[in-house]
Coordinates of N, CA and C in Angstrom, one line a residue:
X284 N 42.7 130.7 142.2 CA 43.8 131.1 141.6 C 44.5 129.4 141.8
X285 N 45.5 129.6 140.1 CA 45.8 128.4 139.6 C 47.5 128.2 141.0
X286 N 48.0 127.1 141.6 CA 48.9 126.3 141.9 C 50.0 126.2 141.0
X287 N 51.1 126.8 141.7 CA 52.3 126.6 140.6 C 52.8 125.7 140.7
X288 N 54.3 124.9 140.3 CA 54.4 122.9 140.9 C 55.8 123.4 140.7
X289 N 56.5 123.4 141.4 CA 58.3 124.1 141.2 C 59.1 122.4 141.3
X290 N 60.2 122.8 140.4 CA 61.1 121.9 140.8 C 62.4 123.0 141.3
X291 N 62.7 123.2 142.4 CA 63.9 124.1 142.9 C 63.6 123.7 144.5
X292 N 65.6 123.9 144.7 CA 65.9 124.1 146.4 C 65.1 124.7 146.9
X293 N 64.8 124.3 148.5 CA 65.1 125.6 149.6 C 65.1 126.8 149.1
X294 N 66.2 127.1 149.1 CA 66.7 128.2 148.7 C 66.3 129.4 147.8
X295 N 65.9 128.5 146.5 CA 65.2 130.0 145.5 C 63.9 129.7 146.1
X296 N 63.3 130.3 147.0 CA 62.6 131.8 147.4 C 61.7 132.7 146.8
X297 N 60.9 133.3 147.3 CA 60.1 134.4 146.5 C 61.7 135.3 146.7
X298 N 62.4 135.3 147.6 CA 63.4 136.8 147.1 C 64.4 136.5 146.0
X299 N 64.2 135.1 144.8 CA 65.3 135.3 144.7 C 64.6 135.1 143.4
X300 N 63.2 134.9 142.8 CA 61.9 134.6 142.1 C 62.4 136.2 140.9
X301 N 62.7 137.6 140.8 CA 62.8 138.1 140.5 C 64.4 138.2 140.0
X302 N 65.4 137.9 140.6 CA 66.5 138.6 141.1 C 67.2 137.8 140.0
X303 N 66.8 137.3 138.8 CA 68.1 135.4 137.8 C 69.5 136.8 137.5
X304 N 70.7 136.0 137.7 CA 71.0 136.7 137.0 C 71.0 136.2 135.2
X305 N 70.3 135.6 134.5 CA 70.7 136.0 133.4 C 69.5 136.5 132.1
X306 N 69.1 137.7 132.2 CA 67.5 138.1 132.0 C 67.6 138.0 130.5
X307 N 66.3 137.8 129.9 CA 66.3 137.2 128.2 C 66.9 137.9 127.5
X308 N 67.4 139.2 127.8 CA 67.6 139.9 126.8 C 69.5 139.3 126.9
X309 N 69.4 139.5 127.2 CA 71.2 138.7 127.7 C 71.2 137.2 127.1
X310 N 70.2 136.7 127.3 CA 70.0 135.6 127.1 C 69.8 134.9 125.5
X311 N 69.1 136.4 124.6 CA 69.2 136.4 123.6 C 70.7 136.8 122.3
X312 N 71.0 137.4 123.6 CA 72.7 137.8 123.3 C 73.4 136.9 122.8
X313 N 73.1 135.1 123.7 CA 74.0 134.4 123.3 C 73.8 133.7 122.1
X314 N 72.6 134.8 121.4 CA 73.4 133.9 120.1 C 74.9 134.1 119.0
X315 N 75.1 134.9 119.5 CA 75.9 134.7 119.0 C 77.1 133.8 119.5
X316 N 77.0 133.3 120.3 CA 77.7 131.9 120.4 C 77.1 130.3 119.9
X317 N 77.3 130.8 119.0 CA 76.6 129.1 118.1 C 76.8 128.0 119.1
X318 N 75.7 127.5 119.4 CA 75.4 126.3 119.6 C 75.2 126.4 121.3
X319 N 75.9 127.4 121.4 CA 75.7 128.2 123.6 C 74.5 128.2 124.1
X320 N 73.9 128.0 125.0 CA 73.2 128.4 125.6 C 73.0 128.7 127.2
X321 N 73.7 129.3 127.6 CA 73.8 129.2 129.1 C 71.9 129.8 129.5
X322 N 71.9 129.0 130.3 CA 71.3 129.1 131.4 C 71.4 129.6 132.9
X323 N 71.8 130.7 133.1 CA 72.3 131.2 134.1 C 71.3 131.9 135.4
X324 N 70.9 131.6 136.2 CA 69.2 132.3 137.1 C 69.2 130.8 137.8
X325 N 69.4 131.8 139.5 CA 68.5 130.8 140.1 C 67.1 130.6 140.1
X326 N 66.3 130.9 139.1 CA 65.3 130.5 139.4 C 65.0 130.5 137.9
X327 N 64.2 129.0 137.5 CA 63.9 128.9 135.3 C 62.7 129.5 135.1
X328 N 61.7 130.8 135.2 CA 60.2 130.6 135.9 C 60.1 130.7 133.7
X329 N 59.0 131.3 132.9 CA 58.2 130.6 131.9 C 58.8 131.7 130.9
X330 N 59.5 132.4 131.6 CA 60.0 133.6 130.2 C 61.7 133.1 129.9
X331 N 62.3 132.5 131.2 CA 63.1 131.8 130.4 C 63.5 131.4 129.4
X332 N 62.6 130.1 130.3 CA 61.9 128.8 128.9 C 62.0 129.4 127.3
X333 N 61.2 130.7 127.9 CA 60.5 131.4 126.9 C 61.6 131.3 125.9
X334 N 62.9 132.4 126.1 CA 64.2 133.0 125.2 C 64.9 131.8 125.3
X335 N 65.6 131.3 125.9 CA 66.2 129.6 125.8 C 65.1 128.9 123.9
X336 N 64.2 128.2 124.5 CA 63.2 128.0 123.2 C 63.4 128.8 121.8
X337 N 64.0 130.1 122.3 CA 63.6 131.0 120.9 C 65.3 130.6 120.8
X338 N 66.4 131.1 120.9 CA 67.9 130.7 120.7 C 67.8 129.7 120.1
X339 N 67.3 128.2 120.2 CA 66.7 127.4 119.9 C 66.9 127.4 118.5
X340 N 65.6 127.8 118.2 CA 64.3 127.7 117.1 C 65.7 128.3 115.8
X341 N 67.1 129.2 117.0 CA 67.3 130.3 115.8 C 69.7 129.3 115.5
X342 N 68.9 128.0 116.1 CA 71.1 127.6 116.2 C 70.6 127.2 114.3
X343 N 72.1 127.1 114.1 CA 72.0 126.8 112.1 C 72.0 125.1 112.3
X344 N 72.8 124.5 113.8 CA 72.4 123.1 113.0 C 71.9 122.2 114.3
X345 N 71.2 121.0 114.3 CA 71.4 120.1 115.2 C 72.4 119.6 116.1
X346 N 72.6 121.0 116.7 CA 73.7 120.4 117.7 C 73.2 121.5 118.8
X347 N 73.2 121.3 120.8 CA 73.4 122.3 121.2 C 74.4 121.9 123.2
X348 N 74.2 123.1 123.3 CA 75.5 123.0 124.6 C 74.2 123.7 125.8
X349 N 73.9 123.4 126.8 CA 73.4 123.7 127.6 C 74.5 124.0 128.7
X350 N 74.6 125.2 129.2 CA 76.0 125.6 130.1 C 74.8 126.0 132.1
X351 N 74.1 125.4 133.3 CA 73.4 125.3 133.9 C 74.3 125.2 135.2
X352 N 73.5 126.8 135.8 CA 74.0 126.9 136.7 C 73.1 127.0 137.4
X353 N 72.1 126.7 138.5 CA 70.4 127.0 139.0 C 70.3 126.2 139.7
X354 N 68.6 127.1 140.5 CA 68.3 126.0 141.8 C 67.1 125.5 141.4
X355 N 66.4 125.3 139.8 CA 65.1 125.0 139.4 C 64.9 126.3 139.1
X356 N 63.2 125.8 139.4 CA 62.3 126.4 139.1 C 61.2 125.9 139.2
X357 N 59.4 126.6 138.5 CA 58.5 126.1 137.6 C 58.9 125.0 137.0
X358 N 57.3 123.3 137.3 CA 57.6 122.7 136.4 C 57.8 122.5 134.9
X359 N 57.0 123.5 135.0 CA 56.5 123.4 133.6 C 57.7 124.2 132.0
X360 N 58.0 125.0 133.3 CA 59.4 126.2 132.5 C 60.5 124.8 132.1
X361 N 60.9 124.2 132.9 CA 62.2 123.1 133.0 C 61.7 122.4 132.1
X362 N 60.7 121.3 132.1 CA 59.9 120.5 131.4 C 59.8 121.2 129.3
X363 N 59.9 122.2 129.7 CA 59.9 122.4 127.9 C 61.0 122.9 127.3
X364 N 61.9 123.0 128.7 CA 63.8 122.8 127.9 C 63.8 121.7 127.6
X365 N 63.2 121.0 128.3 CA 64.2 119.1 128.4 C 63.4 119.1 127.1
X366 N 62.2 119.5 126.7 CA 61.8 117.9 125.9 C 62.7 119.1 124.5
X367 N 62.3 120.1 124.9 CA 63.3 120.6 123.4 C 64.6 120.2 123.1
X368 N 65.7 119.8 124.6 CA 66.7 119.6 124.5 C 66.1 118.2 124.4
X369 N 65.1 117.3 124.3 CA 65.6 116.0 123.8 C 65.9 116.1 122.3
X370 N 65.3 117.1 122.0 CA 65.0 116.7 119.8 C 65.8 116.9 119.7
X371 N 67.2 117.5 119.5 CA 68.4 117.4 119.2 C 69.0 116.7 119.3
X372 N 69.9 115.8 118.0 CA 70.9 115.2 118.0 C 72.3 115.3 118.3
X373 N 72.2 116.7 118.8 CA 73.5 116.2 119.4 C 74.0 117.4 120.1
X374 N 73.8 117.1 122.0 CA 72.9 117.6 122.7 C 74.2 117.5 124.1
X375 N 74.5 118.4 124.7 CA 75.4 118.7 126.1 C 74.9 119.0 126.8
X376 N 74.6 119.2 128.5 CA 74.6 119.9 129.5 C 75.9 119.4 130.1
X377 N 76.4 121.0 130.4 CA 77.3 121.2 131.3 C 77.0 122.3 132.2
X378 N 77.7 121.4 133.5 CA 77.5 121.6 134.8 C 78.7 121.9 136.0
X379 N 79.0 122.8 136.0 CA 80.3 123.6 135.9 C 80.1 123.4 138.5
X380 N 79.0 124.3 138.3 CA 79.1 124.5 139.9 C 77.6 123.3 140.2
X381 N 76.2 124.2 139.5 CA 75.1 123.3 140.8 C 74.2 123.2 139.0
X382 N 73.5 122.8 139.4 CA 72.1 121.9 138.3 C 71.2 121.1 139.7
X383 N 71.0 122.3 140.0 CA 70.1 121.8 141.6 C 68.0 121.1 141.1
X384 N 68.1 120.4 140.9 CA 66.1 120.4 141.1 C 66.1 120.6 139.1
X385 N 65.0 121.1 139.2 CA 64.9 121.3 137.6 C 65.7 121.6 136.9
X386 N 67.3 122.2 136.9 CA 68.6 122.5 136.1 C 68.6 120.2 136.1
X387 N 68.6 119.6 137.3 CA 69.1 118.4 137.1 C 67.8 117.4 135.8
X388 N 66.6 118.4 136.1 CA 66.4 117.8 135.1 C 66.6 117.4 133.3
X389 N 67.0 119.5 133.7 CA 67.1 119.7 131.8 C 68.7 118.5 131.5
X390 N 69.7 118.6 132.7 CA 70.9 118.6 132.3 C 70.6 117.3 132.2
X391 N 70.3 115.4 133.0 CA 69.9 114.5 132.4 C 69.2 114.1 130.7
X392 N 68.6 115.1 130.8 CA 67.3 115.6 128.8 C 68.5 115.7 127.8
X393 N 70.0 115.9 128.4 CA 70.8 116.1 127.4 C 71.3 114.2 126.7
X394 N 71.9 114.1 125.5 CA 72.2 113.6 126.0 C 74.5 112.7 125.9
X395 N 74.9 114.1 126.7 CA 75.8 114.0 127.1 C 76.4 115.4 128.2
X396 N 76.5 114.8 129.5 CA 76.4 115.0 130.6 C 78.0 115.3 131.6
X397 N 78.5 116.9 132.1 CA 79.6 117.7 131.6 C 79.6 117.8 133.3
X398 N 80.4 117.9 134.3 CA 80.0 118.1 135.3 C 81.7 119.0 136.1
X399 N 81.7 119.8 136.7 CA 83.4 119.7 137.6 C 83.3 119.5 138.6
X400 N 84.4 119.4 139.5 CA 84.7 118.4 140.1 C 83.7 118.0 141.8
X401 N 83.8 119.8 141.8 CA 82.5 120.3 142.8 C 80.9 120.8 142.6
X402 N 80.9 120.3 141.2 CA 79.0 120.0 141.2 C 79.0 119.4 141.1
X403 N 77.4 119.8 141.9 CA 76.1 118.5 142.3 C 75.0 119.0 141.1
X404 N 74.2 117.9 141.7 CA 72.7 117.8 140.7 C 71.9 116.9 142.0
X405 N 70.9 117.4 142.2 CA 70.1 116.6 143.1 C 68.4 115.7 142.7
X406 N 67.8 115.8 143.8 CA 66.2 114.7 143.2 C 65.9 116.1 142.5
X407 N 64.9 115.2 141.2 CA 63.8 116.3 140.5 C 62.7 116.2 140.9
X408 N 62.0 115.5 142.2 CA 60.5 115.3 142.4 C 60.6 117.0 142.8
X409 N 58.9 117.0 142.0 CA 58.3 118.3 142.2 C 57.8 118.6 143.6
X410 N 57.6 120.2 144.1 CA 56.7 120.3 145.0 C 55.9 121.3 144.8
X411 N 54.4 121.0 145.7 CA 53.5 122.0 145.4 C 53.3 123.4 146.8
X412 N 53.4 124.2 147.3 CA 53.8 125.0 148.4 C 54.6 125.2 149.6
X413 N 56.3 124.7 148.5 CA 57.1 124.6 149.5 C 57.4 122.9 150.4
X414 N 56.5 122.5 150.0 CA 55.8 120.4 150.6 C 56.1 119.6 148.7
X415 N 57.3 118.6 149.8 CA 57.3 118.0 148.2 C 55.3 117.2 147.9
X416 N 56.2 116.9 147.1 CA 54.4 115.8 146.3 C 53.8 114.8 147.0
X417 N 54.9 114.0 147.6 CA 55.5 112.5 147.5 C 54.5 112.8 149.0
X418 N 55.1 113.9 149.8 CA 54.6 114.1 151.3 C 52.9 114.6 151.2
X419 N 53.1 115.2 150.5 CA 51.5 116.2 150.0 C 50.4 114.8 149.4
X420 N 50.5 114.2 149.2 CA 49.4 113.0 148.8 C 49.0 112.2 150.1
X421 N 50.3 111.6 150.9 CA 49.4 111.2 151.5 C 48.4 112.1 152.5
X422 N 47.9 113.5 152.6 CA 47.7 114.8 153.5 C 45.8 114.3 152.4
X423 N 45.6 113.8 154.2 CA 43.9 113.7 154.3 C 42.9 114.7 153.6
X424 N 43.7 115.6 154.8 CA 43.1 116.7 154.6 C 42.6 117.4 153.5
X425 N 42.7 117.4 152.8 CA 43.3 118.5 151.4 C 43.4 117.9 150.3
X426 N 41.8 117.1 150.2 CA 42.3 116.3 149.2 C 42.3 116.4 147.8
X427 N 41.7 117.8 147.5 CA 42.5 118.5 146.2 C 43.6 118.7 145.5
X428 N 44.4 119.4 146.8 CA 46.1 118.9 146.4 C 46.3 118.1 146.3
X429 N 46.1 116.9 147.3 CA 46.3 115.9 147.2 C 46.6 115.1 146.2
X430 N 45.3 115.5 145.7 CA 45.7 114.5 144.2 C 46.0 115.4 143.0
X431 N 46.2 116.4 143.3 CA 47.0 116.5 142.1 C 48.9 116.9 142.3
X432 N 49.6 116.2 143.8 CA 49.7 115.9 143.7 C 50.8 114.7 143.8
X433 N 49.3 114.0 144.0 CA 49.1 112.6 143.0 C 49.3 112.6 141.0
X434 N 49.0 113.3 141.1 CA 49.1 112.7 138.9 C 50.9 114.1 138.7
X435 N 51.5 115.1 139.4 CA 52.7 115.0 139.3 C 53.6 114.6 139.9
X436 N 53.7 113.0 141.0 CA 54.2 112.9 140.9 C 54.3 111.2 140.1
X437 N 53.1 111.3 139.7 CA 53.5 109.6 138.0 C 54.0 111.0 136.7
X438 N 53.5 111.6 137.1 CA 54.1 112.5 135.5 C 55.5 112.7 135.3
X439 N 56.0 113.3 137.4 CA 58.1 113.1 137.0 C 58.3 111.8 137.2
X440 N 57.7 111.0 137.6 CA 58.2 109.9 137.5 C 58.1 108.6 136.3
X441 N 56.9 109.4 135.7 CA 56.8 108.7 133.9 C 58.7 109.6 133.2
X442 N 58.5 110.9 133.3 CA 59.8 111.4 132.1 C 61.0 110.9 133.2
X443 N 61.1 111.1 134.7 CA 63.0 110.8 134.9 C 62.7 109.3 134.1
X444 N 61.3 108.9 134.3 CA 62.2 107.2 133.9 C 62.8 107.3 132.3
X445 N 61.7 107.4 131.9 CA 62.4 107.8 129.6 C 63.2 108.4 129.7
X446 N 64.0 110.0 130.9 CA 64.9 109.8 130.1 C 66.3 109.5 131.3
X447 N 66.3 108.6 131.7 CA 66.9 107.5 132.2 C 67.3 106.7 131.4
X448 N 66.5 106.4 131.0 CA 66.5 105.7 129.3 C 67.3 105.2 128.1
X449 N 67.6 106.5 128.2 CA 68.2 107.1 127.0 C 69.6 106.7 127.4
X450 N 70.3 107.0 129.0 CA 71.5 106.5 129.4 C 71.6 105.2 129.5
X451 N 71.1 104.5 130.4 CA 71.1 103.3 131.5 C 70.3 101.9 131.0
X452 N 70.9 101.1 131.4 CA 70.2 99.7 130.7 C 69.1 99.7 131.6
X453 N 68.0 98.7 131.6 CA 66.9 98.0 132.6 C 67.4 98.5 133.9
X454 N 68.4 96.9 134.4 CA 68.3 96.7 135.2 C 69.1 98.2 136.4
X455 N 69.5 99.3 135.8 CA 70.2 99.9 136.6 C 69.0 101.2 136.8
X456 N 68.3 101.0 136.4 CA 66.6 101.6 136.5 C 66.7 102.4 137.8
X457 N 66.7 101.0 138.9 CA 65.7 101.0 140.2 C 67.1 102.3 140.6
X458 N 68.2 101.6 141.1 CA 68.8 102.9 142.2 C 69.0 103.9 141.7
X459 N 68.7 104.7 140.1 CA 68.4 105.7 139.4 C 67.8 106.4 139.6
X460 N 66.2 105.9 139.7 CA 64.7 106.2 140.7 C 65.5 106.7 141.5
X461 N 65.8 106.1 142.7 CA 65.9 106.3 143.7 C 66.3 107.4 143.9
X462 N 67.3 107.3 143.5 CA 68.5 108.0 144.1 C 67.8 110.1 143.8
X463 N 67.0 109.8 142.5 CA 66.8 111.6 141.8 C 65.5 111.4 141.1
X464 N 65.1 110.7 142.2 CA 63.6 111.3 142.6 C 63.2 111.4 144.8
X465 N 64.6 111.3 145.3 CA 64.9 111.0 146.8 C 64.3 110.8 147.6
X466 N 64.5 109.7 147.7 CA 63.4 108.0 148.0 C 64.2 108.3 149.1
X467 N 65.1 108.8 149.9 CA 66.2 108.8 150.9 C 67.0 109.7 151.4
X468 N 66.7 111.2 150.3 CA 67.3 112.4 151.6 C 66.7 113.3 150.2
X469 N 66.5 114.7 151.5 CA 65.8 116.1 151.4 C 65.6 116.1 150.2
X470 N 64.6 116.3 149.6 CA 64.7 116.9 147.5 C 66.5 117.9 147.0
X471 N 66.5 118.9 147.3 CA 67.4 119.8 148.0 C 68.6 119.3 148.6
X472 N 69.2 117.7 148.6 CA 70.3 117.0 149.1 C 71.3 117.3 147.6
X473 N 73.1 117.5 148.0 CA 73.8 118.0 147.3 C 74.0 116.5 146.7
X474 N 74.4 116.3 145.4 CA 74.1 114.8 144.5 C 75.8 115.3 143.9
X475 N 76.9 114.5 144.2 CA 77.7 114.6 143.9 C 78.1 114.0 142.0
X476 N 79.0 114.0 141.5 CA 79.8 113.3 140.1 C 79.7 111.8 140.5
X477 N 80.7 111.8 141.4 CA 81.0 110.7 142.0 C 79.5 109.1 142.4
X478 N 78.5 109.9 142.2 CA 77.8 109.4 142.7 C 76.5 109.2 141.5
X479 N 76.4 110.3 140.6 CA 76.3 110.0 139.0 C 77.1 109.0 139.1
X480 N 77.9 108.5 138.9 CA 79.3 108.2 138.1 C 78.6 106.2 138.2
X481 N 78.4 106.3 139.5 CA 78.2 104.8 140.4 C 76.8 104.5 139.9
X482 N 76.1 105.7 139.4 CA 74.7 105.0 138.8 C 75.2 104.0 137.3
X483 N 75.7 104.6 136.4 CA 76.6 103.9 135.9 C 76.4 104.8 134.0
X484 N 75.6 105.9 134.7 CA 75.7 107.4 133.8 C 77.4 107.8 133.2
X485 N 77.4 107.9 132.1 CA 78.5 108.5 132.0 C 78.5 110.0 132.0
X486 N 80.5 110.8 132.6 CA 80.4 112.0 132.7 C 81.0 112.3 132.7
X487 N 81.8 113.8 131.8 CA 83.1 113.9 131.4 C 83.3 114.6 132.5
X488 N 84.4 115.3 132.9 CA 84.9 116.7 133.3 C 84.4 117.6 133.1
X489 N 84.2 118.8 132.8 CA 83.8 120.5 132.7 C 85.2 120.9 132.6
X490 N 85.6 121.6 131.5 CA 86.7 122.3 131.1 C 86.3 123.7 132.1
X491 N 87.0 124.2 132.4 CA 87.2 125.4 133.0 C 87.1 126.2 132.8
X492 N 86.8 126.7 131.4 CA 86.0 127.2 130.6 C 84.6 127.7 131.2
X493 N 84.2 126.8 131.2 CA 83.0 127.0 131.0 C 82.1 127.6 133.0
X494 N 83.0 126.9 134.5 CA 83.3 127.4 135.3 C 83.2 129.4 134.5
X495 N 84.1 129.5 134.3 CA 84.4 130.4 133.6 C 83.6 131.4 133.2
X496 N 82.7 131.3 132.4 CA 81.2 131.9 131.3 C 80.6 131.9 132.5
X497 N 80.0 131.1 133.5 CA 79.2 131.3 134.4 C 79.5 132.3 135.5
X498 N 80.6 132.3 136.2 CA 81.4 133.4 137.2 C 81.3 135.0 136.0
X499 N 81.2 135.0 135.2 CA 81.2 136.0 133.6 C 79.4 136.9 133.9
X500 N 78.6 135.8 133.7 CA 77.6 135.8 134.0 C 76.5 136.8 135.3
X501 N 77.4 135.2 136.2 CA 77.0 136.3 137.6 C 77.5 137.5 137.8
X502 N 78.9 137.6 137.6 CA 78.8 138.9 137.6 C 78.4 140.4 137.3
X503 N 77.5 140.5 136.1 CA 76.6 141.3 135.5 C 75.6 141.8 136.8
X504 N 75.3 141.0 137.3 CA 74.0 140.9 138.2 C 74.6 141.1 139.8
X505 N 76.1 141.8 139.9 CA 76.8 141.8 141.0 C 77.0 143.0 141.4

C-alpha cells in the first residue's frame, strides 16, 4: 500500500479529511467570480486540486486570485496547485485567517501575498504517518521509510528555495528557509504577518471582504 505524504497541521486529522467546507461542486461555481478561486477547506486533497486546476484552465486572462483558508493536505495536491499558480503572469494569494502547511506553500507561490491582521502561515516541511520527515530520516529501524523521508525532505527544500527566490535576494534566503521549514519550531506553529515581513517578504493587508467571503463559504457547512 502506498504511503500518503502530507503538508498539514496536527488538527487536520482523519476526522476532517472528508469534511471540507468547499466541495468540488461549489468550487466549480467560482467561475462566476472571474479570476477568484477560494480554497476553503480543512484538508486539500487530490479532488480539491482537480477542481482548482479545472477553474484555472477556464480563466479568460493570465490573472488569478487564490483565497486560502486551510490546514494543509496532501503534498501532491498542494504542489499541483502551487505549480499551476506559478504559471500565471499576475497572481495573488490572500490569507484572511490561516493557510497552514500546504496552504503556506501555495501562498508563497503567488507573486503577491495579502494577509489579515491576525492571519497565520506555518512551516511547510512534509510529514509521513503523522511524523515530520526530517525526524523520520534519522530512524535507522525503518530504512525504507527513512529513505522516502530523505527524498521528500530534499525535494521540499529545493521547492521552497525556488519559491522564495521569486521574492527574496540571496542573502535573505537562509533565515526564510529556516523559518518556513520549521527548523526551530513545531511544524504547525503559527507564523504571523510581522514575522513574514521581517524576512523581507512583501505582505499587503487583506481587505475585510476576503474574510467575509471565507465566512460565507464556511457557513454552507455549518
